[in-house]
Coordinates of C-alpha atoms (C1' of nucleotides) in Angstrom, one line a residue:
Chain A
M153 CA -1.6 -1.3 5.0
P154 CA -0.4 -2.6 1.8
E155 CA -0.1 -6.3 1.5
L156 CA -1.7 -8.2 -1.4
P157 CA -5.3 -7.7 -0.4
D158 CA -4.9 -4.0 0.2
V159 CA -3.0 -3.5 -3.1
E160 CA -5.7 -5.5 -4.9
V161 CA -8.3 -3.2 -3.5
Y162 CA -6.3 -0.2 -4.8
R163 CA -6.1 -1.9 -8.2
Q164 CA -9.8 -2.3 -8.4
Y165 CA -10.3 1.3 -7.2
L166 CA -8.0 2.6 -9.9
Q167 CA -9.6 0.4 -12.5
A168 CA -12.9 2.0 -11.6
T169 CA -11.7 5.6 -11.6
V170 CA -8.6 6.7 -13.6
L171 CA -8.7 4.8 -16.9
H172 CA -8.5 6.5 -20.3
Q173 CA -8.3 10.1 -19.0
P174 CA -5.5 12.3 -20.4
I175 CA -3.0 13.4 -17.7
E176 CA -2.4 17.2 -17.6
K177 CA 0.3 17.5 -15.0
V178 CA 2.4 15.5 -12.5
H179 CA 3.6 17.0 -9.2
V180 CA 6.3 15.2 -7.3
E181 CA 6.0 16.5 -3.8
S182 CA 8.7 14.2 -2.3
P183 CA 11.4 13.3 -4.8
S184 CA 12.9 10.7 -2.4
I185 CA 10.1 8.3 -3.2
L186 CA 11.2 8.1 -6.9
F187 CA 13.0 4.9 -7.8
E188 CA 15.4 5.1 -10.8
T189 CA 13.7 8.1 -12.3
T190 CA 13.3 11.8 -11.8
A191 CA 10.4 14.2 -11.5
Q192 CA 11.2 15.3 -15.1
G193 CA 11.4 11.7 -16.3
L194 CA 8.1 10.9 -14.7
G195 CA 6.5 14.0 -16.2
R196 CA 7.7 13.2 -19.7
A197 CA 6.4 9.6 -19.4
L198 CA 3.0 10.6 -18.2
K199 CA 2.0 14.0 -19.5
H200 CA -0.7 13.9 -22.1
K201 CA -0.9 10.1 -21.8
C202 CA -3.6 7.9 -20.3
F203 CA -3.7 4.9 -17.9
H204 CA -5.0 1.9 -19.9
T205 CA -4.9 -1.0 -17.5
I206 CA -4.0 -1.6 -13.9
N207 CA -2.1 -4.8 -13.1
R208 CA -0.8 -6.1 -9.8
H209 CA 2.2 -8.3 -8.9
G210 CA 2.4 -9.1 -5.2
K211 CA 2.4 -5.8 -3.4
Y212 CA 3.2 -3.8 -6.5
L213 CA 0.8 -1.9 -8.7
L214 CA 1.8 -1.7 -12.4
I215 CA -0.1 0.8 -14.4
F216 CA 0.0 0.6 -18.2
V217 CA 0.6 4.0 -19.8
E218 CA 1.4 3.1 -23.4
D219 CA 3.6 0.7 -25.3
K220 CA 6.7 -0.1 -23.2
K221 CA 5.8 2.2 -20.4
W222 CA 4.4 1.2 -17.0
L223 CA 4.1 3.3 -13.9
V224 CA 5.1 1.2 -10.8
M225 CA 3.7 1.9 -7.4
H226 CA 4.8 0.4 -4.1
F227 CA 3.6 1.4 -0.7
G228 CA 6.0 0.4 1.9
M229 CA 4.5 0.0 5.4
T230 CA 2.0 2.8 5.0
G231 CA 0.3 4.2 2.0
D232 CA -2.9 4.8 0.1
I233 CA -4.3 6.3 -3.1
K234 CA -7.2 8.7 -3.5
Y235 CA -9.0 10.0 -6.6
F236 CA -10.8 13.2 -6.0
H237 CA -12.1 16.4 -7.7
N238 CA -11.5 19.4 -5.4
E239 CA -7.9 20.3 -4.8
V240 CA -8.7 21.3 -1.2
D241 CA -9.4 17.6 -0.6
T242 CA -5.7 16.7 -1.2
P243 CA -4.8 14.2 1.5
N244 CA -2.0 14.8 4.0
Y245 CA 1.2 13.1 3.1
T246 CA 0.5 13.2 -0.6
R247 CA 3.9 12.5 -2.2
L248 CA 2.8 12.4 -5.8
L249 CA -0.2 14.2 -7.4
I250 CA -1.4 13.5 -10.9
N251 CA -3.8 16.0 -12.4
F252 CA -6.1 14.8 -15.1
E253 CA -7.6 17.0 -17.9
N254 CA -11.1 16.3 -16.6
G255 CA -10.3 18.3 -13.4
Y256 CA -9.8 15.2 -11.1
H257 CA -6.6 14.3 -9.3
L258 CA -4.9 11.1 -8.1
A259 CA -2.9 11.3 -4.9
Y260 CA -0.2 8.8 -4.0
I261 CA 0.0 8.9 -0.2
S262 CA 3.0 7.7 1.8
P263 CA 3.2 9.1 5.3
R264 CA 6.6 7.5 6.1
K265 CA 8.0 7.9 2.6
L266 CA 8.9 4.2 2.6
G267 CA 6.9 3.7 -0.6
R268 CA 8.4 4.0 -4.1
I269 CA 7.3 5.1 -7.5
G270 CA 9.1 4.0 -10.7
L271 CA 8.9 3.3 -14.4
T272 CA 9.5 0.2 -16.3
D273 CA 9.2 -0.9 -19.9
S274 CA 7.9 -4.4 -19.0
I275 CA 6.3 -6.1 -16.1
Q276 CA 8.5 -9.1 -16.6
R277 CA 11.7 -7.0 -16.5
W278 CA 10.5 -5.3 -13.3
I279 CA 9.8 -8.7 -11.6
V280 CA 13.2 -10.0 -12.7
S281 CA 15.1 -6.9 -11.5
R282 CA 13.4 -7.0 -8.1
Q283 CA 13.9 -10.8 -8.0
L284 CA 10.2 -11.3 -7.1
G285 CA 8.7 -14.7 -6.8
P286 CA 5.3 -15.4 -8.5
D287 CA 2.2 -13.6 -7.3
V288 CA 0.3 -15.8 -4.8
F289 CA -2.6 -16.1 -7.2
D290 CA -0.4 -17.2 -10.1
L291 CA 0.9 -20.1 -8.1
S292 CA -0.5 -23.6 -8.5
E293 CA -0.7 -26.0 -5.6
G294 CA 2.0 -28.1 -7.2
Q295 CA 4.3 -25.2 -7.7
F296 CA 3.8 -24.1 -4.1
V297 CA 4.6 -27.5 -2.8
T298 CA 7.7 -27.8 -5.0
L299 CA 9.0 -24.3 -3.9
A300 CA 8.4 -25.0 -0.2
E301 CA 10.0 -28.4 -0.2
Q302 CA 13.3 -26.9 -1.2
Q303 CA 13.4 -24.6 1.9
R304 CA 14.0 -25.2 5.7
G305 CA 13.6 -21.9 7.6
A306 CA 10.7 -20.6 9.7
I307 CA 7.4 -20.9 7.9
K308 CA 6.5 -17.2 8.6
S309 CA 9.8 -15.9 7.2
W310 CA 9.3 -18.0 4.1
L311 CA 5.8 -16.8 3.5
M312 CA 6.8 -13.2 3.9
D313 CA 9.9 -13.4 1.6
Q314 CA 8.9 -11.7 -1.7
N315 CA 11.6 -13.7 -3.5
N316 CA 9.7 -16.9 -2.9
I317 CA 6.1 -15.8 -3.3
S318 CA 5.0 -12.2 -3.8
G319 CA 2.2 -10.6 -1.8
I320 CA 2.2 -11.8 1.8
G321 CA 3.4 -9.6 4.6
N322 CA 3.4 -9.6 8.4
I323 CA -0.3 -9.3 8.9
Y324 CA -1.5 -11.9 6.4
S325 CA 1.2 -14.4 7.2
D326 CA -0.1 -14.3 10.8
E327 CA -3.6 -14.7 9.6
I328 CA -2.7 -17.6 7.3
L329 CA -0.8 -19.4 10.0
F330 CA -3.5 -18.8 12.6
Q331 CA -6.2 -20.2 10.2
S332 CA -3.9 -23.2 9.5
G333 CA -3.2 -23.9 13.2
I334 CA 0.6 -23.5 12.6
H335 CA 3.1 -21.8 14.9
P336 CA 4.9 -19.0 13.0
K337 CA 8.4 -20.4 13.9
K338 CA 7.7 -23.9 12.8
S339 CA 10.4 -25.1 10.3
L340 CA 9.4 -25.6 6.7
S341 CA 11.5 -28.8 6.7
S342 CA 9.0 -30.4 9.1
F343 CA 6.0 -30.0 6.7
N344 CA 4.9 -33.0 4.7
T345 CA 3.1 -32.7 1.4
A346 CA -0.4 -32.9 2.8
A347 CA 0.4 -30.1 5.3
L348 CA 1.8 -27.9 2.4
R349 CA -1.3 -28.5 0.4
N350 CA -3.5 -27.5 3.3
L351 CA -1.4 -24.4 3.8
Y352 CA -1.7 -23.5 0.1
K353 CA -5.5 -23.8 0.3
T354 CA -5.8 -21.7 3.5
M355 CA -3.4 -19.1 2.1
N356 CA -5.7 -18.6 -1.0
I357 CA -8.9 -18.6 1.1
V358 CA -7.6 -16.1 3.6
L359 CA -6.4 -13.7 0.9
K360 CA -9.6 -13.9 -1.1
K361 CA -11.8 -13.4 2.0
A362 CA -9.6 -10.4 2.9
I363 CA -10.1 -8.9 -0.6
S364 CA -13.9 -9.5 -0.3
A365 CA -13.7 -7.6 3.0
H366 CA -12.0 -4.7 1.2
A367 CA -8.9 -5.4 3.3
D368 CA -10.7 -3.5 6.0
P369 CA -10.1 -4.9 9.5
D370 CA -13.6 -4.0 10.6
R371 CA -15.1 -6.1 7.8
M372 CA -13.1 -9.3 8.2
P373 CA -15.0 -12.5 8.6
P374 CA -15.7 -13.7 12.2
G375 CA -12.9 -15.7 13.6
F376 CA -10.1 -13.7 11.9
L377 CA -7.1 -13.0 13.9
L378 CA -6.4 -9.7 12.1
P379 CA -8.5 -7.3 14.3
C380 CA -7.0 -8.9 17.4
R381 CA -3.4 -8.4 16.7
K382 CA -2.5 -6.3 19.8
K383 CA -1.4 -6.6 23.3
G384 CA -3.9 -7.9 25.8
S385 CA -6.3 -9.4 23.3
H386 CA -7.6 -13.0 23.1
C387 CA -7.9 -15.7 20.5
P388 CA -11.1 -15.3 18.5
A389 CA -11.5 -19.1 18.5
C390 CA -10.6 -20.2 22.0
D391 CA -10.2 -17.0 24.0
T392 CA -6.7 -17.9 25.1
P393 CA -4.6 -14.7 25.5
L394 CA -2.6 -14.1 22.4
E395 CA 1.2 -14.1 22.4
S396 CA 3.8 -12.4 20.2
V397 CA 7.2 -13.4 19.1
K398 CA 9.8 -11.8 16.8
V399 CA 10.2 -13.6 13.4
A400 CA 12.3 -12.1 10.6
G401 CA 12.5 -8.9 12.5
R402 CA 8.7 -8.5 12.7
T403 CA 6.2 -9.1 15.4
A404 CA 4.2 -12.3 14.9
W405 CA 0.9 -12.6 16.8
Y406 CA -0.4 -16.1 17.5
C407 CA -2.5 -18.2 19.7
P408 CA -0.4 -20.6 21.9
H409 CA -3.3 -23.0 22.2
C410 CA -4.5 -23.2 18.6
Q411 CA -1.1 -22.9 16.9
H412 CA 0.9 -25.9 18.0
G413 CA 1.2 -27.8 14.7
Chain B
dA26 C1' 20.9 -20.8 3.4
dG27 C1' 19.0 -18.5 7.1
dG28 C1' 18.7 -15.4 10.8
dA29 C1' 19.7 -11.0 13.3
dC30 C1' 20.4 -6.4 12.8
dG31 C1' 20.5 -1.5 11.3
dC32 C1' 18.6 1.7 8.3
dC33 C1' 15.3 4.5 5.6
dC34 C1' 11.0 7.8 7.5
dT35 C1' 7.3 9.9 10.6
dG36 C1' 3.1 9.3 13.3
dT37 C1' 1.2 6.7 17.2
dT38 C1' 1.4 3.9 21.3
dC39 C1' 3.6 2.3 25.4
dG40 C1' 5.6 2.5 29.8
dC41 C1' 7.7 4.8 33.6
Chain C
dT111 C1' -0.2 14.1 32.8
dG112 C1' 4.1 14.2 30.5
dC113 C1' 7.9 12.6 28.3
dG114 C1' 11.1 9.8 25.7
dA115 C1' 11.4 5.1 24.0
dA116 C1' 9.6 1.7 21.3
dC117 C1' 7.0 0.4 17.7
dA118 C1' 4.5 0.3 13.1
dG119 C1' 0.9 -4.0 7.7
dG120 C1' 8.2 -3.2 3.8
dG121 C1' 12.5 -4.0 1.9
dC122 C1' 17.5 -3.5 1.4
dG123 C1' 22.3 -4.3 2.6
dT124 C1' 25.6 -6.3 5.8
dC125 C1' 27.4 -9.5 9.0
dC126 C1' 27.7 -14.1 11.3

DNA sequence: AGGACGCCCTGTTCGC
DNA sequence: TGCGAACAGGGCGTCC
């Protein structure tokens, strides 16, 4: 479930659990999830070291190990992390297991193996190598407007493109556009500055509310589209049947009555 | 530049 | 009910 709000919840979870504990062992259960490193390389980088801070850029978690060494986690379409004590509680689809000297474990879970784990010596270098745009929360209104004014494709595609802004995926682009009353296929070139400013504000509000709700669909504020994104459901605002359309290869859910603009 | 597609994976949901 | 097809909250490369 990992878009910005989910990954931010993971960040806070790690911040509250794994800091400053020496790592005893690293098990790579599925080597295919490793990106530009090996099980050996990962072991060498982590063994007997501690995690010191947990950063996030868009959908990426960046975990500071020591000078010039960051562990990078990405989750793909499905993924989770879990910190636990008893080894029998190891979750299904654990692809990487880190054992701490205190007897606890951290599982990196990726059912479809679409997530990736890597190492980098600087966050900035990682961002440049992945050609990632700025994190949503590092973007000022003015920067957002300037970026958007240079583009002309479908608004939903643009919001989801990590090279423009990092952090928004299929689910939250739908939510932002629903809360803004904008059709997902509307062209960016038809937005004026005032509309872009409103979109910027709504984008920030939606993501912050989602984080407050722990990125849990069952805890979203009333009036959110998120829990309704499925066939046969109705608009939480006007009860019109929701419709879907393919945008950038993904399914966009929207309300044909509320999202004209 | 932007859009459509296939692919990587595997579990779940849909539709006949 | 059963079964295969289509789909799923991501991202990359290729083609047009």
